[in-house]
Each structure stands twice: as structure tokens, then as C-alpha cells.
Short mmCIF file of C-alpha atoms and ligand atoms in Angstrom, two decimals:
data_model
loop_
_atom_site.label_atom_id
_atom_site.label_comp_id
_atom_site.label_asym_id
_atom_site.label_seq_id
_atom_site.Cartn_x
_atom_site.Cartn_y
_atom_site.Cartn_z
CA UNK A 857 65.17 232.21 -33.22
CA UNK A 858 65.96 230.71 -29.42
CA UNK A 859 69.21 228.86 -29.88
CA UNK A 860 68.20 225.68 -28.05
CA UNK A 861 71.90 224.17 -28.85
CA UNK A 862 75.01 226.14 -28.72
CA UNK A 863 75.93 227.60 -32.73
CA UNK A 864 79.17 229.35 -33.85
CA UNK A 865 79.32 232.74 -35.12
CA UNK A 866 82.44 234.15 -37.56
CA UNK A 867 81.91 237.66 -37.81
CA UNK A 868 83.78 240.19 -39.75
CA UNK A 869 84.38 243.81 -39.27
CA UNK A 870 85.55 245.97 -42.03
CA UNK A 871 83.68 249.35 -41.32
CA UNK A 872 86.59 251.55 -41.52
CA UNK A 873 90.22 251.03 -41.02
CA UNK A 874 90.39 247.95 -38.66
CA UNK A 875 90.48 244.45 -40.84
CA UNK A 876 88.92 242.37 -37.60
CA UNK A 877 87.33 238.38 -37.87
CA UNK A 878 85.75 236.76 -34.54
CA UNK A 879 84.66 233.14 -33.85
CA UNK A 880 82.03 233.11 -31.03
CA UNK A 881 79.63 230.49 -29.59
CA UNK A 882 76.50 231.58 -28.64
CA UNK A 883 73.75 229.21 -26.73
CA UNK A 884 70.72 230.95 -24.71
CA UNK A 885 70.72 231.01 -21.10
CA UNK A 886 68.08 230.96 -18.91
CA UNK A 887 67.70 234.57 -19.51
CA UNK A 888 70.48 236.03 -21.65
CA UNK A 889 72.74 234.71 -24.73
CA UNK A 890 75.46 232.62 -23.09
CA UNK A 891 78.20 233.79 -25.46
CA UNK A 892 81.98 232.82 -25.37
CA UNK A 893 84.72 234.37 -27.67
CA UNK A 894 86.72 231.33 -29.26
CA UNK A 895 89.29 233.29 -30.85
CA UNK A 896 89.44 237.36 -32.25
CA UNK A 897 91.95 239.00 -34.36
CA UNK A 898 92.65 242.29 -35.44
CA UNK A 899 94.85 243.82 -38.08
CA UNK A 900 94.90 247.44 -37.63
CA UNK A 901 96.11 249.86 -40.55
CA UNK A 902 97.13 252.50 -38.53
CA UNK A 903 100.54 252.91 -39.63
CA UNK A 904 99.03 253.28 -43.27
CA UNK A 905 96.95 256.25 -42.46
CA UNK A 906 98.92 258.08 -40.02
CA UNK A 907 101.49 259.02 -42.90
CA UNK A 908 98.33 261.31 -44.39
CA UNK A 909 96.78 261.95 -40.58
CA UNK A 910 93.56 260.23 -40.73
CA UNK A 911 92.03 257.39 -42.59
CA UNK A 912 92.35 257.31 -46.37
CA UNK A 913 88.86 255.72 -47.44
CA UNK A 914 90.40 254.01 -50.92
CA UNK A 915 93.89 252.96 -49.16
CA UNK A 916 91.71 251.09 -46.02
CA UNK A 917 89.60 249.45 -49.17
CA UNK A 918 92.70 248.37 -50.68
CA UNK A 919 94.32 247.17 -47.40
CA UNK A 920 91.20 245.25 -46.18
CA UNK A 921 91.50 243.69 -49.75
CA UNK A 922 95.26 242.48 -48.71
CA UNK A 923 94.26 240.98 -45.40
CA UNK A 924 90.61 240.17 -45.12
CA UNK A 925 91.19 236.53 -46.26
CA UNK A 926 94.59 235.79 -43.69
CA UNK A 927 92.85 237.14 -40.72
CA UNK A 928 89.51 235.36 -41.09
CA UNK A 929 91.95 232.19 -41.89
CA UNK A 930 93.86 233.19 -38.66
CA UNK A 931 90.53 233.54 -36.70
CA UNK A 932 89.62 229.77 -37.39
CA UNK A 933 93.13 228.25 -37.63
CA UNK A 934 93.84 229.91 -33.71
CA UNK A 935 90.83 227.25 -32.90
CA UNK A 936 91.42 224.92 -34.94
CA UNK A 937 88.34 225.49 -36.68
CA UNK A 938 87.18 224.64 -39.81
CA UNK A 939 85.12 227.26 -41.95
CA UNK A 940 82.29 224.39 -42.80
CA UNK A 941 81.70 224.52 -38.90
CA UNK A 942 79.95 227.75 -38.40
CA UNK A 943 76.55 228.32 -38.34
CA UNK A 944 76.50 231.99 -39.19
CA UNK A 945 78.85 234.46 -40.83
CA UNK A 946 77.66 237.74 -38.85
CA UNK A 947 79.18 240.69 -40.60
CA UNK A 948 79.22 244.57 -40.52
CA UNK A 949 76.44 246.15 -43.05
CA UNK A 950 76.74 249.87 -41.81
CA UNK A 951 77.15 252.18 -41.02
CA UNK A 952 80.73 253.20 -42.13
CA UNK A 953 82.97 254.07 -45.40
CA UNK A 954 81.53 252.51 -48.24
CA UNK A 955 84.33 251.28 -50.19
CA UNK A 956 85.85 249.40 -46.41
CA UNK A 957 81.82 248.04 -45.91
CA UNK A 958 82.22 246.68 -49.67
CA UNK A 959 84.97 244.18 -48.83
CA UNK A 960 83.77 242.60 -45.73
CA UNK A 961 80.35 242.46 -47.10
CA UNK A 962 81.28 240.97 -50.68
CA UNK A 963 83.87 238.74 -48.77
CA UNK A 964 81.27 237.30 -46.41
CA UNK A 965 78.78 236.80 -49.12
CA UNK A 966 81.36 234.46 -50.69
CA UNK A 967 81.63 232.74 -47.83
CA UNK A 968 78.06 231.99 -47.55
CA UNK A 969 78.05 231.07 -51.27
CA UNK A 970 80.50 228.90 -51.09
CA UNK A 971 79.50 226.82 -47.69
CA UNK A 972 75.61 227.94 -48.12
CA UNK A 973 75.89 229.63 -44.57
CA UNK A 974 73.42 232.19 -43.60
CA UNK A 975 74.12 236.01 -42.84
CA UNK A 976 73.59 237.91 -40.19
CA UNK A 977 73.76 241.22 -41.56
CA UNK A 978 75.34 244.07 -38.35
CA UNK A 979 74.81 247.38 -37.69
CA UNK A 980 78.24 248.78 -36.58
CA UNK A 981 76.25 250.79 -33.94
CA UNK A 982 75.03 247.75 -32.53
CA UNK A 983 77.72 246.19 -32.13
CA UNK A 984 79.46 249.55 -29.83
CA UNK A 985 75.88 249.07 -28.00
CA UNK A 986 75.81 245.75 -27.29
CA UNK A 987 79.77 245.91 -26.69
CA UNK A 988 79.45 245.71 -22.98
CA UNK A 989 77.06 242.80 -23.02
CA UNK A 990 79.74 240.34 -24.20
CA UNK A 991 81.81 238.12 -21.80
CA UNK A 992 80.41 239.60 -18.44
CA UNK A 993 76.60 239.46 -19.76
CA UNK A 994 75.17 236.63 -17.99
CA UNK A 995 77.24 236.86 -14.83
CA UNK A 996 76.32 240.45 -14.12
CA UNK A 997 72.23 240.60 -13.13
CA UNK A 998 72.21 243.34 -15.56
CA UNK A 999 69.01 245.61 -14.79
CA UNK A 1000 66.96 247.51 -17.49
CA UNK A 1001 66.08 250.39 -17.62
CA UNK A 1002 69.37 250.82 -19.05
CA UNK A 1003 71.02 254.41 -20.67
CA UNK A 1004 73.69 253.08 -22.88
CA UNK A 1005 76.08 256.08 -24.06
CA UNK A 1006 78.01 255.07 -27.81
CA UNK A 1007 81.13 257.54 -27.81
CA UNK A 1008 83.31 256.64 -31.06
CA UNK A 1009 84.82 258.48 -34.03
CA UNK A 1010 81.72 258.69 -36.10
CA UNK A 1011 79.17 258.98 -33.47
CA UNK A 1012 77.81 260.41 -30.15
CA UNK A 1013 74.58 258.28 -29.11
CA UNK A 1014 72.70 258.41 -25.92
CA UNK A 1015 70.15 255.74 -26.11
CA UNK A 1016 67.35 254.31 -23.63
CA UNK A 1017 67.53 250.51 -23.43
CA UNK A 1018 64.03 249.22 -22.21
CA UNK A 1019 65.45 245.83 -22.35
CA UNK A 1020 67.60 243.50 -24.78
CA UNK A 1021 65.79 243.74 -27.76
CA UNK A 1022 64.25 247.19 -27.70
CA UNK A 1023 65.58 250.50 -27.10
CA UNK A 1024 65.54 254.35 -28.20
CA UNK A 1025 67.69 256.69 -29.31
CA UNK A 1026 67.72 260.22 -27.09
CA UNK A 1027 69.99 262.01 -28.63
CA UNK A 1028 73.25 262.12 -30.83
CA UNK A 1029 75.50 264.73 -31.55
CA UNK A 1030 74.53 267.69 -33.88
CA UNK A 1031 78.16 268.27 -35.33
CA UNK A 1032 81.56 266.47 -35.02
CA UNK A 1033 81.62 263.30 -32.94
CA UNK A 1034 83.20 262.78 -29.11
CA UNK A 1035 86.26 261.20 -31.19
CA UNK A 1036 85.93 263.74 -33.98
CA UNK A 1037 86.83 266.49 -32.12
CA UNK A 1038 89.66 264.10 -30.09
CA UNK A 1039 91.58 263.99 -33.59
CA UNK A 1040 90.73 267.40 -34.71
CA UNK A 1041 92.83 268.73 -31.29
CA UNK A 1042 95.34 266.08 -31.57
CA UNK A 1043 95.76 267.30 -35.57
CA UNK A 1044 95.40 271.13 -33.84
CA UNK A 1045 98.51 270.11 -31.45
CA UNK A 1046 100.51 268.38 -33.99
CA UNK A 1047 100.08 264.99 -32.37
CA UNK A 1048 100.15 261.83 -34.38
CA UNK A 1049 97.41 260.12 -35.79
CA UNK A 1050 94.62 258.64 -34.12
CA UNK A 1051 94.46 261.50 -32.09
CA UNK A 1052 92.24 260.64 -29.03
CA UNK A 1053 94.61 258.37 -27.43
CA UNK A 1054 97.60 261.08 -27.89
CA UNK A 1055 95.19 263.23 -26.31
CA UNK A 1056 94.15 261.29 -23.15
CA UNK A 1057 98.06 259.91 -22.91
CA UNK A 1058 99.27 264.03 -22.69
CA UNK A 1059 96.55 264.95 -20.65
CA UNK A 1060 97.38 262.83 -17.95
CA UNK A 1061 100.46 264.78 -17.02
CA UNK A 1062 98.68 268.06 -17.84
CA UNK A 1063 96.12 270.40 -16.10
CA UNK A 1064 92.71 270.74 -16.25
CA UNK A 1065 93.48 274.57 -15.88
CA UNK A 1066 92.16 276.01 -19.02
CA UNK A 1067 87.96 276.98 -19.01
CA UNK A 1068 87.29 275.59 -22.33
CA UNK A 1069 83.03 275.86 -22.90
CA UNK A 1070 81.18 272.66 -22.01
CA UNK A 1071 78.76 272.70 -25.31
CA UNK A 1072 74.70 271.99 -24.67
CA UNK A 1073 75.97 270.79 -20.79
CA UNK A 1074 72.73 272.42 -19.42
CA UNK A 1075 70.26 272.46 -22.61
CA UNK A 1076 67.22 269.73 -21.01
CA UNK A 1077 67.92 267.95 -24.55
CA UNK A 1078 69.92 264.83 -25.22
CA UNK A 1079 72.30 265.76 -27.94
CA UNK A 1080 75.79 267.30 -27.77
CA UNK A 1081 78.04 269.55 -30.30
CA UNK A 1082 81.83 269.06 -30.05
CA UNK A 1083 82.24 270.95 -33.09
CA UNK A 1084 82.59 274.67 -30.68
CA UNK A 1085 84.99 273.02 -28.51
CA UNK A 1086 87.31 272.25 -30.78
CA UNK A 1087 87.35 275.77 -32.29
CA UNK A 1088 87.62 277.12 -28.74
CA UNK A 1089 91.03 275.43 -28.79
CA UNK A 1090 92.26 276.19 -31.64
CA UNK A 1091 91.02 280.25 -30.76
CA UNK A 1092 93.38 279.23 -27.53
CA UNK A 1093 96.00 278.52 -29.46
CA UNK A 1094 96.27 281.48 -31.70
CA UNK A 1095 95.38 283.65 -28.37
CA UNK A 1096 98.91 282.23 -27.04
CA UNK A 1097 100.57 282.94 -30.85
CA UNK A 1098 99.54 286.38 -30.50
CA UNK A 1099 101.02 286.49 -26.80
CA UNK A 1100 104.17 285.51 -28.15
CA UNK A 1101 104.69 287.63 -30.99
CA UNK A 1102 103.54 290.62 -29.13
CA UNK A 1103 106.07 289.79 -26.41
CA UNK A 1104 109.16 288.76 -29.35
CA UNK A 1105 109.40 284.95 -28.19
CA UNK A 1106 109.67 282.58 -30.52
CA UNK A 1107 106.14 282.16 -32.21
CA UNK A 1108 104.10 279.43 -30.92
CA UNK A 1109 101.78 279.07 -34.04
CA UNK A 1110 98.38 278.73 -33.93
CA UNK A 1111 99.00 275.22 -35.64
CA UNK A 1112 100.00 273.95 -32.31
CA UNK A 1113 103.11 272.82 -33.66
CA UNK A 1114 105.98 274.86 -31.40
CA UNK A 1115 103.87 275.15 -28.35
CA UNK A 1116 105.51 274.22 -24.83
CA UNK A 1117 105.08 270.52 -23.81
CA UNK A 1118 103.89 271.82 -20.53
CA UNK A 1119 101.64 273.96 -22.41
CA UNK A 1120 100.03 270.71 -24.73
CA UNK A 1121 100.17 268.44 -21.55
CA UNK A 1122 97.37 271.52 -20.06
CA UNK A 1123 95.30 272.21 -22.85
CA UNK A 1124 94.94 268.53 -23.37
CA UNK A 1125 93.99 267.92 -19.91
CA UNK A 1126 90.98 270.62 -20.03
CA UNK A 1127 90.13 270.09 -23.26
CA UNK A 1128 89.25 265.96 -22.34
CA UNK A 1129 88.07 267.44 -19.35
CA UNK A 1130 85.24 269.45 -20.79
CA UNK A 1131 84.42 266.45 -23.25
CA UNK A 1132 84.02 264.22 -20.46
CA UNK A 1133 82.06 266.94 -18.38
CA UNK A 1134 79.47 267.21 -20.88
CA UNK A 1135 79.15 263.25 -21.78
CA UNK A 1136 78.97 262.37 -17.91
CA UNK A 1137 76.41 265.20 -17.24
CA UNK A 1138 73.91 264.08 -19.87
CA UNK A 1139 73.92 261.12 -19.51
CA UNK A 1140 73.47 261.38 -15.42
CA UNK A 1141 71.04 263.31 -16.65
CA UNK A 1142 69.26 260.96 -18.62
CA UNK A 1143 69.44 258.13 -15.93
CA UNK A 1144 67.85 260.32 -13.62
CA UNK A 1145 65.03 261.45 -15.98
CA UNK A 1146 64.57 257.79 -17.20
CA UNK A 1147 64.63 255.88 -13.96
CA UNK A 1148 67.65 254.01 -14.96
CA UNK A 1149 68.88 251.22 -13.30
CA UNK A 1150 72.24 250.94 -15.14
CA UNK A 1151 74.51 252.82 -17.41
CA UNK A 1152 76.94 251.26 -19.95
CA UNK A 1153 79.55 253.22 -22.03
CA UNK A 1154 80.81 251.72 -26.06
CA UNK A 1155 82.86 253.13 -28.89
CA UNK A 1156 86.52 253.83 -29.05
CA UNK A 1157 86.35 256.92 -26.81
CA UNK A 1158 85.52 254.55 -23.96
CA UNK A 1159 88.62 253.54 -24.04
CA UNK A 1160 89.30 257.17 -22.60
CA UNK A 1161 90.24 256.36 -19.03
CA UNK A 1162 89.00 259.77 -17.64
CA UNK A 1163 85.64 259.18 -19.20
CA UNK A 1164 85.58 255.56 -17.70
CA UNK A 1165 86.41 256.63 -14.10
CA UNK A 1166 84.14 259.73 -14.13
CA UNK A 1167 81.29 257.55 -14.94
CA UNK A 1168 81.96 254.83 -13.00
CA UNK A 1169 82.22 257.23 -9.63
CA UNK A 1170 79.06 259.15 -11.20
CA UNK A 1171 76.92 255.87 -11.18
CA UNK A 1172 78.42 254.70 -7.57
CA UNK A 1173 76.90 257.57 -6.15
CA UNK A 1174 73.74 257.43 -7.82
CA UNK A 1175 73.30 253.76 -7.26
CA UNK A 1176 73.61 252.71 -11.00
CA UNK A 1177 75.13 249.55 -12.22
CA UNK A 1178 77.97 250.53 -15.05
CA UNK A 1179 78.63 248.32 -17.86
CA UNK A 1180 81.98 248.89 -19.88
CA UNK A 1181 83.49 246.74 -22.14
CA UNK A 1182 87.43 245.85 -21.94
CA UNK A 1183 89.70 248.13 -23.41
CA UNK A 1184 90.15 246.19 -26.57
CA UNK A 1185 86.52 245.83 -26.83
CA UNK A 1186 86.18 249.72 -27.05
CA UNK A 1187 87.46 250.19 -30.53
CA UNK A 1188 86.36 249.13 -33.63
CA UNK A 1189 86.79 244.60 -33.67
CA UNK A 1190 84.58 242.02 -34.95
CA UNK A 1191 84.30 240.29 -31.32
CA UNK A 1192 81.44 243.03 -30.53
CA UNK A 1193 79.77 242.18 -34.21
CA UNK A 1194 79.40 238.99 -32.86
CA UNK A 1195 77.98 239.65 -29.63
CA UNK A 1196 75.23 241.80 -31.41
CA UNK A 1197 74.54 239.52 -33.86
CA UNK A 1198 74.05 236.73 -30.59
CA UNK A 1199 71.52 239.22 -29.21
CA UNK A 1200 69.63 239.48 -32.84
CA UNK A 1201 69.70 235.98 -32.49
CA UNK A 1202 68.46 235.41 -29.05
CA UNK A 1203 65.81 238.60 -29.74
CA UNK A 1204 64.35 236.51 -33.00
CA UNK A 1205 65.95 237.33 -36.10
CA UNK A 1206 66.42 235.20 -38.88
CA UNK A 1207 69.48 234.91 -40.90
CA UNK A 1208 69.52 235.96 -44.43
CA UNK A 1209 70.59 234.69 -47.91
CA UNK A 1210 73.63 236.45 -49.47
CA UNK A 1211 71.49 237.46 -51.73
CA UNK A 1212 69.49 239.66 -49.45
CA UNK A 1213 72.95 241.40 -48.40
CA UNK A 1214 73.67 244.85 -49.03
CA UNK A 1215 76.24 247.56 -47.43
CA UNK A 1216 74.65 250.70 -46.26
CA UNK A 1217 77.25 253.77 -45.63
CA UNK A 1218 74.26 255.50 -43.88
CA UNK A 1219 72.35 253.11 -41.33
CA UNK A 1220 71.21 254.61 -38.64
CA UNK A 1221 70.88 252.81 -35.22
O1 KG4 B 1335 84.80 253.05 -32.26
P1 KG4 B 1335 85.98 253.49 -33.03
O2 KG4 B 1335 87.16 252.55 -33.10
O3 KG4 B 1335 85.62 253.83 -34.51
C1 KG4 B 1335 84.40 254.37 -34.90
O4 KG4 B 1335 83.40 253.62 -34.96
O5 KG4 B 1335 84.39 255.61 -35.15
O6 KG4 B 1335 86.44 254.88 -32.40
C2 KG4 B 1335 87.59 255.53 -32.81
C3 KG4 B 1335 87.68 256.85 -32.08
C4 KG4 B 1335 88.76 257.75 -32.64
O7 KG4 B 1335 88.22 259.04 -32.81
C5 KG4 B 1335 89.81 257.73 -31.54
O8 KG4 B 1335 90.59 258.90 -31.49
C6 KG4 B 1335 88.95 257.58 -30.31
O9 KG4 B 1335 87.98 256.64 -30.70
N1 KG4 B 1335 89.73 257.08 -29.15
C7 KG4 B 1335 89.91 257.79 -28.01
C8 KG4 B 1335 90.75 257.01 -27.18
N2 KG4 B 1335 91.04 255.83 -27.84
C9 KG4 B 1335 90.40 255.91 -29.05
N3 KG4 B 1335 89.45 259.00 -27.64
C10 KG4 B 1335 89.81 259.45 -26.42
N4 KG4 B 1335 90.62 258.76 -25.57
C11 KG4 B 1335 91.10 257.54 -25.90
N5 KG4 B 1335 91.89 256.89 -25.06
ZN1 ZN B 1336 83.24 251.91 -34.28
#
């Protein structure tokens, strides 16, 4: 469908444990979606789940429950803008946990029901991927090919965008995700949960001193495993346990939990710095093999400042155009649900009954 006059989307975002509602307009350009963010909020639960360290699948249900209604509410009311008023209710389908999907599906079905607005049914993944498309779209003469990298806590992606509408996926990870494995070291170390920005926020006064293995960096395949590293650290950590016990110091246990600051600050440092080796390598790697003209970088470990920089000065030298979005576009908001659904928009799709609406833990890109 080309959107000859400008339309508003409210999308919602439910996926996991971030209750998120957007209000964008969306008009085409002469080439690209002309889309403007109108208002975006975001009510995180992380204080609920980092009592248990990590995200409690029936506790985010309940808590989206709580708030879905006040922070689509707050969404319109910070424009002004009344629910009858939008065109489309764009909302997450999948992939995610099921009982988080359930609520901000069955909540935007309602809304449809009740104002007999269509759906735009989202594909979380599409929304990290088209992340970086949002505000700075149409200014930016964005060139395709593009090799868009989706680094989150569920996912690894390296796709091949031929152009807006269609692209392909290279190659994903094979065991724990980029962000996995930051929470899995951060839970190793005793840090607080979420773990990867603990991680990057000790490794900055830390050391990239410590060889950890850079998993698959040289395999001529597209897909990663972060699952190794992670074991490799914790395999460091009873290495230094053993050290101290053998020497009578007070045990630093292989939990992580007594080690020296100094200590965390280094193993932090090398541990992000293999991540980032291996996710800035491939997907060099995959420019270069592809004839890339551009590289963009989603999903809440692209909020990871090494990662940013690293591929930023990568694509400099190669000659690449990089596309990130804003920090608080990395992680998980219904701003970027919005901007994909504009692109399904602009590339044709038609918007769907309630009826037609289903969750799907398990969509793939
Ligand atoms: O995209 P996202 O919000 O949720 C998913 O779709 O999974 O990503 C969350 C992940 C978590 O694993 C979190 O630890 C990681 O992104 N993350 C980071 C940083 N900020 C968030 N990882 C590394 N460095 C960061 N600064
Ligand atoms: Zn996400």
C-alpha cells in the first residue's frame, strides 16, 4: 500500500519484559517512508526481575497486564492524541515469550475491535532490523547492498539486505545469543541483572589482557557460538579459585563472587573484547564477500559502545556507510515496531483484521 497521505501508527511492544507504546506518522517519500516519532514510552520491569536475575516469563505477563493500558494512554495523551485518530495499531506478533506476546497482542486486538482499526501484525526481528532506518532514514542516501547485523538477548543475525523490502538471512548463532552469553558472565561475576550493560560499564576500566577463544572467527560461514566463550570464563574463573587455594588466600570462588575488582574490571574487558572481535570480523567479512555498500548494527547489544566504535572504524576504512540506531533505540521499544511496520507499509502490505491476529513464540525472521 503507497501511503499517498501521511497515516498514524500506535504500536505496542510487549515481547518480553519491556511494556513499550509508540505513536508514529508515516507518509512516503520520494524514495523512502518519511516517518516521524510523535511520542514513545517505555516502562521497563527491570527492577521486578533482577530480584530472581533474569526475566520471570509469568511475572513480565502479569506486569504487562498492570501497565499495558497507562502507557498506551500515556503514548497518546503526551500528543494529545486521541485513540480514534490512528490509522493502524502495529504490534509485536513474535518472536518472544508467549505469555508477554499474549498481552500486547490480545490488548491490541481490543483496540481494533473496539475503533475497527486495522493490524499490522510485527516481527520483533524486524523491528531490531529496521531499527536503524527510523529518524535518520530519508536524510542519509542509504545504499543497498546492505549487511545488517541483529545482536540482542535472544538472537545473533547477520542478514543481506538487497534493498528495503527484501533481504536474507546469512547466518545466526548456533548456541546462546551475543546478549546471552553478556548475562551468563555478568551472572558468572556476580553482577546484577541485565548483565550486558554491567559488563560493558566494568570493562571499560578493565583490560583486554586475558586470551579468551574468539568462537567460529575464521570458519568461511556466517554463524557464531557464544555458548564456548562463556564456559571459557567461567574455566578462568575456577583456574584463579584453584590459584588461590593452592597458595592459602582467601578463595576466590569459581562463582565469581569474591574475585578482585581489578580482576572483574579485566576479565570483563577481554571477555567483550572477544565478543566484539568475532561480531566485527564476520560481518567485515560478509560486506566484503557481498559487495556491501553499508553496514547497520540493531538489538540491545548495540547499545555496547565497544561494538559500536569497532564497527564504525571497521566500515571507515573499508568505505562502508554504518547505520546505528540511538542508544534508546537499541533495546527492546515499540518506536522500532513502528518503523518496521512503516516499511511493511511502504513495501505493500495490507493490514489485517483482529481476527487474523495470532502470537507466535517462534517466528523466525
Ligand atoms: O534487544 P533486547 O532489548 O532484547 C531482546 O530482543 O533480546 O536485548 C537485550 C540484551 C540483553 O542480553 C542485554 O544484556 C544486552 O542486550 N545489552 C548489552 C548492553 N546493553 C544491553 N550487551 C552488551 N553491552 C551493553 N551495553
Ligand atoms: Zn529485542
Amino acid at each position: 500500500m503507497a501511503l499517498a497521505e501521511k497515516k498514524t501508527i500506535l504500536a505496542i511492544e510487549t515481547s518480553c519484559d519491556e511494556t513499550a507504546a509508540a505513536v508514529l506518522s508515516v507518509a512516503d517519500g520520494q524514495k523512502w517512508p518519511q516517518i516521524k516519532t510523535l511520542s514513545s514510552i517505555i516502562k521497563s520491569q527491570i527492577k521486578l526481575h533482577s530480584k530472581m536475575g533474569g526475566v520471570v516469563p509469568e511475572a513480565a505477563a502479569r506486569a504487562h497486564v498492570k501497565w499495558i493500558r497507562s502507557v498506551v494512554k500515556q503514548a497518546l495523551k503526551a500528543i494529545s492524541y486521541k485513540l480514534e485518530a490512528v490509522d493502524y495499531i502495529a504490534v509485536t506478533v513474535g518472536p518472544g515469550l508467549i505469555p508477554s506476546l499474549i498481552v500486547g497482542v490480545e490488548f491490541a486486538k481490543a483496540l481494533s475491535f473496539a475503533t475497527k482499526t486495522p493490524i499490522i501484525p510485527v516481527n520483533h526481528l524486524s523491528g531490531h532490523l529496521y531499527s536503524p532506518f527510523g529518524r535518520e532514514f530519508s536524510i542519509f542516501n542509504f545504499q543497498f547492498p546492505n549487511i545488517s547485523l541483529i545482536a540482542s538477548g535472544g538472537h545473533t543475525i547477520l542478514t543481506l539486505m538487497k534493498n528495503e523490502k527484501e533481504y536474507k538471512i546469512l547466518g545466526q548463532t548456533l548456541d546462546d545469543a551475543a546478549g546471552e552469553a553478556f548475562d551468563k558472565v555478568a551472572k558468572l561475576l556476580k553482577l546484577p541483572y541485565p548483565g550486558g550493560p554491567e559488563v560493558a560499564k566494568l570493562a571499560k576500566m578493565g583490560k583486554p589482557i586475558i586470551n579468551f577463544p574468539r568462537p567460529m572467527i575464521n570458519q568461511k560461514n556466517y554463524n557464531f557460538s557464544f555458548a564456548g566463550l562463556k564456559t571459557s570464563v567461567l574455566y578462568y574463573l575456577q583456574s584463579l579459585s584453584t590459584k588461590h587455594s593452592r597458595l592459602h588466600l582467601p578463595s576466590a570462588r569459581a562463582d565469581g563472587g569474591q574475585v578482585a575488582l581489578s580482576t572483574k574490571q579485566d576479565i570483563c574487558a577481554s571477555f567483550q573484547q572477544a565478543v566484539v572481535d568475532v561480531l566485527v570480523t564476520k560481518t567485515l567479512r560478509a560486506a566484503k564477500e557481498f559487495k556491501a555498500k553499508s553496514i547497520s548494527l540493531s538489538g540491545g547489544v548495540s547499545a555496547n559502545l565497544k561494538l559500536r566504535n569497532q564497527l564504525r572504524n571497521s566500515c571507515a576504512k573499508e568505505n562502508l556507510n554504518f547505520f546505528v540506531p540511538p542508544i534508546n533505540l537499541t533495546t527492546d521499544n515499540a518506536e522500532m515496531i513502528g518503523i518496521a511496520a512503516a516499511f511493511m507499509l511502504h513495501n505493500g502490505f495490507k493490514p489485517k483484521s483482529y481476527k487474523q491476529i495470532q502470537p507466535d513464540s517462534n517466528l523466525y525472521l
